[in-house]
Amino acid sequence: MTKKIMVVDDTAFMRSVLKNMIVEEFAYTVIEASTGQEAFEKYKLERPDLITMDITMPEVDGIAALKLIKKFDPQAKVMMCSAMGQKAMVIEALQFGAVDFIVKPFQKDKIINTIRNQMSK
């Protein structure tokens, strides 16, 4: 069975960049969501193996979505994505169960290695 990764970001360009990296490197199925609420709804249906979650999004932000997903499934693997200068939010996300974080702008090698590491656990 093909592994699935959900890419959550309110910017279509960022979702596209991550999706292309993941498909090119791993050939995993990629599910996209543009809000935290959409991510939660899709998580319940799709049960992806890993989620990359932007922190800053309208309506339901990444931290709130992380909390919803972890409450629904404590085993969910959520990797937060943040811009430089959001250190406090990253720490908060880790306290609520995020497995890792990657910093924007993305470095391809860091993303690939982080995904490989999380998917092997």
PDB file of C-alpha atoms in Angstrom:
ATOM      1  CA  MET A   1       0.000   0.000   0.000  1.00  0.00           C
ATOM      2  CA  THR A   2       1.332   3.414  -0.953  1.00  0.00           C
ATOM      3  CA  LYS A   3       2.165   5.718   1.914  1.00  0.00           C
ATOM      4  CA  LYS A   4       0.347   9.038   2.164  1.00  0.00           C
ATOM      5  CA  ILE A   5       1.511  12.476   3.199  1.00  0.00           C
ATOM      6  CA  MET A   6      -0.823  15.413   3.689  1.00  0.00           C
ATOM      7  CA  VAL A   7       0.580  18.854   2.833  1.00  0.00           C
ATOM      8  CA  VAL A   8      -1.254  21.659   4.633  1.00  0.00           C
ATOM      9  CA  ASP A   9      -0.543  25.259   3.647  1.00  0.00           C
ATOM     10  CA  ASP A  10      -2.796  28.173   2.754  1.00  0.00           C
ATOM     11  CA  THR A  11      -0.510  29.048  -0.168  1.00  0.00           C
ATOM     12  CA  ALA A  12      -1.032  26.943  -3.299  1.00  0.00           C
ATOM     13  CA  PHE A  13       2.568  27.583  -4.382  1.00  0.00           C
ATOM     14  CA  MET A  14       3.994  26.143  -1.144  1.00  0.00           C
ATOM     15  CA  ARG A  15       1.733  23.082  -1.373  1.00  0.00           C
ATOM     16  CA  SER A  16       2.897  22.560  -4.942  1.00  0.00           C
ATOM     17  CA  VAL A  17       6.598  22.849  -4.034  1.00  0.00           C
ATOM     18  CA  LEU A  18       6.273  20.319  -1.205  1.00  0.00           C
ATOM     19  CA  LYS A  19       4.070  17.973  -3.220  1.00  0.00           C
ATOM     20  CA  ASN A  20       6.541  17.923  -6.117  1.00  0.00           C
ATOM     21  CA  MET A  21       9.461  17.196  -3.777  1.00  0.00           C
ATOM     22  CA  ILE A  22       7.596  14.358  -2.077  1.00  0.00           C
ATOM     23  CA  VAL A  23       6.334  12.740  -5.278  1.00  0.00           C
ATOM     24  CA  GLU A  24       9.716  13.101  -7.010  1.00  0.00           C
ATOM     25  CA  GLU A  25      11.731  11.693  -4.104  1.00  0.00           C
ATOM     26  CA  PHE A  26       9.363   9.106  -2.599  1.00  0.00           C
ATOM     27  CA  ALA A  27       6.424   8.511  -4.983  1.00  0.00           C
ATOM     28  CA  TYR A  28       4.036   8.767  -2.018  1.00  0.00           C
ATOM     29  CA  THR A  29       0.434   9.821  -2.455  1.00  0.00           C
ATOM     30  CA  VAL A  30       0.029  13.479  -1.512  1.00  0.00           C
ATOM     31  CA  ILE A  31      -3.187  14.901  -0.083  1.00  0.00           C
ATOM     32  CA  GLU A  32      -3.505  18.685   0.006  1.00  0.00           C
ATOM     33  CA  ALA A  33      -5.373  20.963   2.404  1.00  0.00           C
ATOM     34  CA  SER A  34      -5.392  24.756   2.533  1.00  0.00           C
ATOM     35  CA  THR A  35      -6.744  25.315   6.071  1.00  0.00           C
ATOM     36  CA  GLY A  36      -6.401  23.661   9.439  1.00  0.00           C
ATOM     37  CA  GLN A  37     -10.087  22.706   9.435  1.00  0.00           C
ATOM     38  CA  GLU A  38      -9.791  21.118   5.999  1.00  0.00           C
ATOM     39  CA  ALA A  39      -6.702  19.242   7.214  1.00  0.00           C
ATOM     40  CA  PHE A  40      -8.607  17.847  10.186  1.00  0.00           C
ATOM     41  CA  GLU A  41     -11.537  16.726   8.018  1.00  0.00           C
ATOM     42  CA  LYS A  42      -9.240  15.112   5.442  1.00  0.00           C
ATOM     43  CA  TYR A  43      -7.153  13.473   8.173  1.00  0.00           C
ATOM     44  CA  LYS A  44     -10.235  11.689   9.502  1.00  0.00           C
ATOM     45  CA  LEU A  45     -11.001  10.319   6.025  1.00  0.00           C
ATOM     46  CA  GLU A  46      -7.525   9.621   4.644  1.00  0.00           C
ATOM     47  CA  ARG A  47      -5.389   8.823   7.706  1.00  0.00           C
ATOM     48  CA  PRO A  48      -2.096   9.925   6.111  1.00  0.00           C
ATOM     49  CA  ASP A  49       1.172   8.539   7.455  1.00  0.00           C
ATOM     50  CA  LEU A  50       2.609  12.049   7.926  1.00  0.00           C
ATOM     51  CA  ILE A  51       1.380  15.639   7.763  1.00  0.00           C
ATOM     52  CA  THR A  52       3.383  18.750   6.956  1.00  0.00           C
ATOM     53  CA  MET A  53       1.488  21.607   8.622  1.00  0.00           C
ATOM     54  CA  ASP A  54       1.982  25.324   8.058  1.00  0.00           C
ATOM     55  CA  ILE A  55       1.577  27.271  11.295  1.00  0.00           C
ATOM     56  CA  THR A  56       0.171  30.556  10.017  1.00  0.00           C
ATOM     57  CA  MET A  57      -3.144  30.050   8.207  1.00  0.00           C
ATOM     58  CA  PRO A  58      -6.513  31.830   8.280  1.00  0.00           C
ATOM     59  CA  GLU A  59      -9.500  30.451  10.199  1.00  0.00           C
ATOM     60  CA  VAL A  60      -7.954  27.413  11.925  1.00  0.00           C
ATOM     61  CA  ASP A  61      -4.177  27.823  12.229  1.00  0.00           C
ATOM     62  CA  GLY A  62      -1.629  25.025  12.288  1.00  0.00           C
ATOM     63  CA  ILE A  63      -1.381  24.833  16.092  1.00  0.00           C
ATOM     64  CA  ALA A  64      -5.175  24.522  16.470  1.00  0.00           C
ATOM     65  CA  ALA A  65      -5.278  21.902  13.696  1.00  0.00           C
ATOM     66  CA  LEU A  66      -2.443  19.986  15.379  1.00  0.00           C
ATOM     67  CA  LYS A  67      -4.454  19.911  18.616  1.00  0.00           C
ATOM     68  CA  LEU A  68      -7.590  18.685  16.806  1.00  0.00           C
ATOM     69  CA  ILE A  69      -5.722  15.957  14.954  1.00  0.00           C
ATOM     70  CA  LYS A  70      -3.756  14.766  18.010  1.00  0.00           C
ATOM     71  CA  LYS A  71      -6.953  14.665  20.095  1.00  0.00           C
ATOM     72  CA  PHE A  72      -8.611  12.559  17.380  1.00  0.00           C
ATOM     73  CA  ASP A  73      -5.520  10.354  16.862  1.00  0.00           C
ATOM     74  CA  PRO A  74      -2.689  10.629  19.413  1.00  0.00           C
ATOM     75  CA  GLN A  75      -0.460   8.588  17.059  1.00  0.00           C
ATOM     76  CA  ALA A  76      -0.715  11.103  14.195  1.00  0.00           C
ATOM     77  CA  LYS A  77       2.628  12.369  12.915  1.00  0.00           C
ATOM     78  CA  VAL A  78       2.530  16.107  12.302  1.00  0.00           C
ATOM     79  CA  MET A  79       5.592  17.998  11.136  1.00  0.00           C
ATOM     80  CA  MET A  80       5.229  21.763  11.494  1.00  0.00           C
ATOM     81  CA  CYS A  81       6.459  24.277   8.905  1.00  0.00           C
ATOM     82  CA  SER A  82       7.343  27.748  10.061  1.00  0.00           C
ATOM     83  CA  ALA A  83       9.024  30.875   8.831  1.00  0.00           C
ATOM     84  CA  MET A  84      12.026  32.232  10.634  1.00  0.00           C
ATOM     85  CA  GLY A  85      11.030  34.194  13.725  1.00  0.00           C
ATOM     86  CA  GLN A  86       8.236  31.871  14.840  1.00  0.00           C
ATOM     87  CA  LYS A  87      10.324  30.054  17.428  1.00  0.00           C
ATOM     88  CA  ALA A  88       7.717  30.379  20.210  1.00  0.00           C
ATOM     89  CA  MET A  89       5.059  28.845  17.959  1.00  0.00           C
ATOM     90  CA  VAL A  90       7.373  25.966  17.021  1.00  0.00           C
ATOM     91  CA  ILE A  91       8.039  25.263  20.711  1.00  0.00           C
ATOM     92  CA  GLU A  92       4.302  25.337  21.398  1.00  0.00           C
ATOM     93  CA  ALA A  93       3.677  22.927  18.515  1.00  0.00           C
ATOM     94  CA  LEU A  94       6.297  20.500  19.828  1.00  0.00           C
ATOM     95  CA  GLN A  95       4.676  20.658  23.279  1.00  0.00           C
ATOM     96  CA  PHE A  96       1.344  19.678  21.695  1.00  0.00           C
ATOM     97  CA  GLY A  97       2.836  16.668  19.943  1.00  0.00           C
ATOM     98  CA  ALA A  98       4.395  17.761  16.662  1.00  0.00           C
ATOM     99  CA  VAL A  99       7.129  15.281  15.722  1.00  0.00           C
ATOM    100  CA  ASP A 100       9.447  17.806  14.068  1.00  0.00           C
ATOM    101  CA  PHE A 101       9.563  21.108  12.260  1.00  0.00           C
ATOM    102  CA  ILE A 102      11.044  22.494   9.096  1.00  0.00           C
ATOM    103  CA  VAL A 103      11.872  26.141   8.511  1.00  0.00           C
ATOM    104  CA  LYS A 104      10.769  28.212   5.532  1.00  0.00           C
ATOM    105  CA  PRO A 105      12.264  28.928   3.111  1.00  0.00           C
ATOM    106  CA  PHE A 106      12.682  25.200   2.601  1.00  0.00           C
ATOM    107  CA  GLN A 107      15.954  23.461   1.981  1.00  0.00           C
ATOM    108  CA  LYS A 108      15.184  20.398  -0.129  1.00  0.00           C
ATOM    109  CA  ASP A 109      17.747  18.131   1.581  1.00  0.00           C
ATOM    110  CA  LYS A 110      16.394  19.012   5.039  1.00  0.00           C
ATOM    111  CA  ILE A 111      12.819  18.233   3.980  1.00  0.00           C
ATOM    112  CA  ILE A 112      13.769  14.942   2.315  1.00  0.00           C
ATOM    113  CA  ASN A 113      15.833  13.812   5.314  1.00  0.00           C
ATOM    114  CA  THR A 114      13.153  14.832   7.818  1.00  0.00           C
ATOM    115  CA  ILE A 115      10.411  13.026   5.889  1.00  0.00           C
ATOM    116  CA  ARG A 116      12.601   9.941   5.432  1.00  0.00           C
ATOM    117  CA  ASN A 117      13.364   9.941   9.168  1.00  0.00           C
ATOM    118  CA  GLN A 118       9.706  10.300  10.217  1.00  0.00           C
ATOM    119  CA  MET A 119       8.392   7.732   7.719  1.00  0.00           C
ATOM    120  CA  SER A 120      10.898   5.123   8.923  1.00  0.00           C
ATOM    121  CA  LYS A 121       9.625   5.313  12.531  1.00  0.00           C
TER     122      LYS A 121
END
